[in-house]
Amino acid sequence: MASDPKELVIGTAPVAVSRLAAAALDESFHVKLNHDALTLIERSREVVERTAASGERVYGLNTLLGSGRDTFVEDKSILDYQVQVVRYHNSGVGDYLDPATVRAIILARLVGFSRGGSGVRPETARCYAELVNRGVRPAIPAEGSVGSSDLTQLAAVAAVAIGEGEAFDAEGALVPGAKALADAGLQPLTLAAGEALALVSANAYSVGAGALTFVRLRHLARLADVALALSLETIARYDDGGNLSPFSAAIQAAKAVDGQRESADAVRRLLSGGWLEDVRPEVSVQDSLSFRAAPQAHGAFRYLVSQLGAALEVELNGRGDNPLVDLDSGQMVSGGNFQAMQVALSFESLRLALAHVGISSERRIAKLYPPQRSIRAKHLAAAAAGSGLAQEELPGLLWYSAAGLLAELKFLAAPATLGAPTLSADVEDHSTLAPLALQQLEKSLDAAEKLLTIEALTASFLLLEAGAAQPLGRGTGVVVGRLADLLADRPPAPQLVERARFALRDVVEAAGLGEGGSEW
């Protein structure tokens, strides 16, 4: 029987990051734990209960946390201690996370339960599935995690699950967590021994929100090649540029850099069927490096995006719990798998890569400025002759906005993960700061997307001004046609760029533009 494309079935097999992101972005997705997952969760819980009954001292099961790790919690206080742990960690601040990110967090933690390392009860896992299925949206503050587990974000989810905390109702108003559960037809959880720590000690924010960012990064990699192809078309018409030899199979075969060949191939396919495919005798022997070496910059970026995807897959499908329920030995083992260093460093490197992509884009935009000056001079001359001053479709100083965005990208490229102080009486003396690195990456993504959108708009405007004497490539022609309608409306610059961002998302996705390899 074919699987339902709108159902995320969580078993014991690996869950793809892209699949989790799709389920988080689409509220019509239904999530289900299959028999294998529930069986593994039950076996994991049996280990916890045997350990608790034995009286063996285990971190967070019958001891305090952090610097209180060696302080024993008496049996009569264990259930109250679960509530205390959730309340204690529910201390995040800042703006509340959007609905897709909230769903991604809960889904990421639910996948974690299904790996068998957390020791929660099956009914607790089912409760988290129903939070997603019934549209319960805990109010999760964005700030508070230092990246040694996303404690504050996950505690905000756990608080609602036990009937405390706050959530958003269907109209977007804040309501008590107990009311949100009742409105969804759910009963609050009464946590059993060890479950509170299992609910909060994971990197589900970094992984879940990281999955959504990963999807956006893949789009931006395609958009970068689309903008580049448009600029190549433009300099061919205005400056005898647009030499495609750097994108040739011969050049790409000479150096096996992951991603580079895919980028060059994407540009060639965008330009296929157009004027640039025919070698022109007047074409420059080589263009500036922002054109000529773009496959190297874009390819390196593509490679780092794929590395982030691989790192997120490991974290999503791994067992990052502390203590870890080890089914093979039947023991609960203390460890540091919650330290998502690989993911944090991927977030870091991608901000640096985005800055390099931005540098090339801004330099290409600068080279498209002289033709705009000529167009304005022509309009002034026509006005002086009595024809009236034409209103241009492209705001004249978008290049300066691009330069400002590039400055922001360079600023955001600075390391974020090195600044964590030591915490909990120097017991927690290293942290990844993965959430901060992720939040800075989200800002970089916004800036880079706007910058590349400005490049696409600028090139499209100039191509429209040049007329149809030479045919555009099949891919670039689709983009210019889509942006032509926006430019003709002449909206103010902020609305133009924002509308173009969404138009480019649609056209790049729908037409498969910028596709450069099987993983894309």
mmCIF file with all atom_site columns, N, CA and C in Angstrom, residues 95 102 156 170 180 191 243 258 292 375 378 384 401 425 457 459 471:
data_model
loop_
_atom_site.group_PDB
_atom_site.id
_atom_site.type_symbol
_atom_site.label_atom_id
_atom_site.label_alt_id
_atom_site.label_comp_id
_atom_site.label_asym_id
_atom_site.label_entity_id
_atom_site.label_seq_id
_atom_site.pdbx_PDB_ins_code
_atom_site.Cartn_x
_atom_site.Cartn_y
_atom_site.Cartn_z
_atom_site.occupancy
_atom_site.B_iso_or_equiv
_atom_site.pdbx_formal_charge
_atom_site.auth_seq_id
_atom_site.auth_comp_id
_atom_site.auth_asym_id
_atom_site.auth_atom_id
_atom_site.pdbx_PDB_model_num
ATOM 1  N N  . ASP A 1 95  ? 11.386 36.802 21.675  1.00 0.00 ? 95  ASP A N  1
ATOM 2  C CA . ASP A 1 95  ? 10.199 36.598 20.855  1.00 0.00 ? 95  ASP A CA 1
ATOM 3  C C  . ASP A 1 95  ? 9.823  35.114 20.808  1.00 0.00 ? 95  ASP A C  1
ATOM 4  N N  . VAL A 1 102 ? 7.960  25.661 15.855  1.00 0.00 ? 102 VAL A N  1
ATOM 5  C CA . VAL A 1 102 ? 7.437  24.921 17.011  1.00 0.00 ? 102 VAL A CA 1
ATOM 6  C C  . VAL A 1 102 ? 7.146  23.473 16.618  1.00 0.00 ? 102 VAL A C  1
ATOM 7  N N  . ALA A 1 156 ? 9.640  24.664 27.500  1.00 0.00 ? 156 ALA A N  1
ATOM 8  C CA . ALA A 1 156 ? 8.387  25.354 27.167  1.00 0.00 ? 156 ALA A CA 1
ATOM 9  C C  . ALA A 1 156 ? 7.377  24.383 26.560  1.00 0.00 ? 156 ALA A C  1
ATOM 10 N N  . ALA A 1 170 ? -6.102 29.016 18.343  1.00 0.00 ? 170 ALA A N  1
ATOM 11 C CA . ALA A 1 170 ? -6.272 29.049 16.892  1.00 0.00 ? 170 ALA A CA 1
ATOM 12 C C  . ALA A 1 170 ? -6.276 30.468 16.335  1.00 0.00 ? 170 ALA A C  1
ATOM 13 N N  . ALA A 1 180 ? -5.087 25.063 26.355  1.00 0.00 ? 180 ALA A N  1
ATOM 14 C CA . ALA A 1 180 ? -4.728 24.613 25.004  1.00 0.00 ? 180 ALA A CA 1
ATOM 15 C C  . ALA A 1 180 ? -4.894 23.101 24.879  1.00 0.00 ? 180 ALA A C  1
ATOM 16 N N  . LEU A 1 191 ? 4.229  13.100 34.707  1.00 0.00 ? 191 LEU A N  1
ATOM 17 C CA . LEU A 1 191 ? 5.522  12.538 34.325  1.00 0.00 ? 191 LEU A CA 1
ATOM 18 C C  . LEU A 1 191 ? 5.991  11.494 35.316  1.00 0.00 ? 191 LEU A C  1
ATOM 19 N N  . ASN A 1 243 ? 31.292 35.288 -21.124 1.00 0.00 ? 243 ASN A N  1
ATOM 20 C CA . ASN A 1 243 ? 32.086 34.165 -21.628 1.00 0.00 ? 243 ASN A CA 1
ATOM 21 C C  . ASN A 1 243 ? 31.757 32.920 -20.800 1.00 0.00 ? 243 ASN A C  1
ATOM 22 N N  . ASP A 1 258 ? 33.457 19.225 -4.781  1.00 0.00 ? 258 ASP A N  1
ATOM 23 C CA . ASP A 1 258 ? 32.041 18.933 -4.605  1.00 0.00 ? 258 ASP A CA 1
ATOM 24 C C  . ASP A 1 258 ? 31.220 20.216 -4.681  1.00 0.00 ? 258 ASP A C  1
ATOM 25 N N  . ARG A 1 292 ? 33.633 34.685 -13.409 1.00 0.00 ? 292 ARG A N  1
ATOM 26 C CA . ARG A 1 292 ? 34.446 33.570 -13.869 1.00 0.00 ? 292 ARG A CA 1
ATOM 27 C C  . ARG A 1 292 ? 34.661 32.523 -12.779 1.00 0.00 ? 292 ARG A C  1
ATOM 28 N N  . ILE A 1 375 ? 20.759 54.578 -19.312 1.00 0.00 ? 375 ILE A N  1
ATOM 29 C CA . ILE A 1 375 ? 19.307 54.617 -19.483 1.00 0.00 ? 375 ILE A CA 1
ATOM 30 C C  . ILE A 1 375 ? 18.735 55.897 -18.877 1.00 0.00 ? 375 ILE A C  1
ATOM 31 N N  . LYS A 1 378 ? 19.437 58.804 -21.120 1.00 0.00 ? 378 LYS A N  1
ATOM 32 C CA . LYS A 1 378 ? 18.526 58.789 -22.265 1.00 0.00 ? 378 LYS A CA 1
ATOM 33 C C  . LYS A 1 378 ? 17.161 59.364 -21.874 1.00 0.00 ? 378 LYS A C  1
ATOM 34 N N  . ALA A 1 384 ? 14.136 66.566 -21.847 1.00 0.00 ? 384 ALA A N  1
ATOM 35 C CA . ALA A 1 384 ? 14.559 67.884 -22.320 1.00 0.00 ? 384 ALA A CA 1
ATOM 36 C C  . ALA A 1 384 ? 13.977 68.197 -23.685 1.00 0.00 ? 384 ALA A C  1
ATOM 37 N N  . SER A 1 401 ? 21.689 49.514 -1.566  1.00 0.00 ? 401 SER A N  1
ATOM 38 C CA . SER A 1 401 ? 21.048 48.598 -0.622  1.00 0.00 ? 401 SER A CA 1
ATOM 39 C C  . SER A 1 401 ? 21.778 47.260 -0.614  1.00 0.00 ? 401 SER A C  1
ATOM 40 N N  . ALA A 1 425 ? 28.454 26.260 38.376  1.00 0.00 ? 425 ALA A N  1
ATOM 41 C CA . ALA A 1 425 ? 29.621 26.057 39.245  1.00 0.00 ? 425 ALA A CA 1
ATOM 42 C C  . ALA A 1 425 ? 30.776 25.393 38.502  1.00 0.00 ? 425 ALA A C  1
ATOM 43 N N  . LEU A 1 457 ? 16.713 41.212 -10.071 1.00 0.00 ? 457 LEU A N  1
ATOM 44 C CA . LEU A 1 457 ? 15.878 42.321 -10.530 1.00 0.00 ? 457 LEU A CA 1
ATOM 45 C C  . LEU A 1 457 ? 16.650 43.264 -11.447 1.00 0.00 ? 457 LEU A C  1
ATOM 46 N N  . ALA A 1 459 ? 19.408 42.706 -13.254 1.00 0.00 ? 459 ALA A N  1
ATOM 47 C CA . ALA A 1 459 ? 19.709 42.079 -14.536 1.00 0.00 ? 459 ALA A CA 1
ATOM 48 C C  . ALA A 1 459 ? 18.455 41.963 -15.400 1.00 0.00 ? 459 ALA A C  1
ATOM 49 N N  . PRO A 1 471 ? 17.927 35.889 -28.229 1.00 0.00 ? 471 PRO A N  1
ATOM 50 C CA . PRO A 1 471 ? 17.078 35.073 -27.349 1.00 0.00 ? 471 PRO A CA 1
ATOM 51 C C  . PRO A 1 471 ? 17.759 34.776 -26.012 1.00 0.00 ? 471 PRO A C  1
#
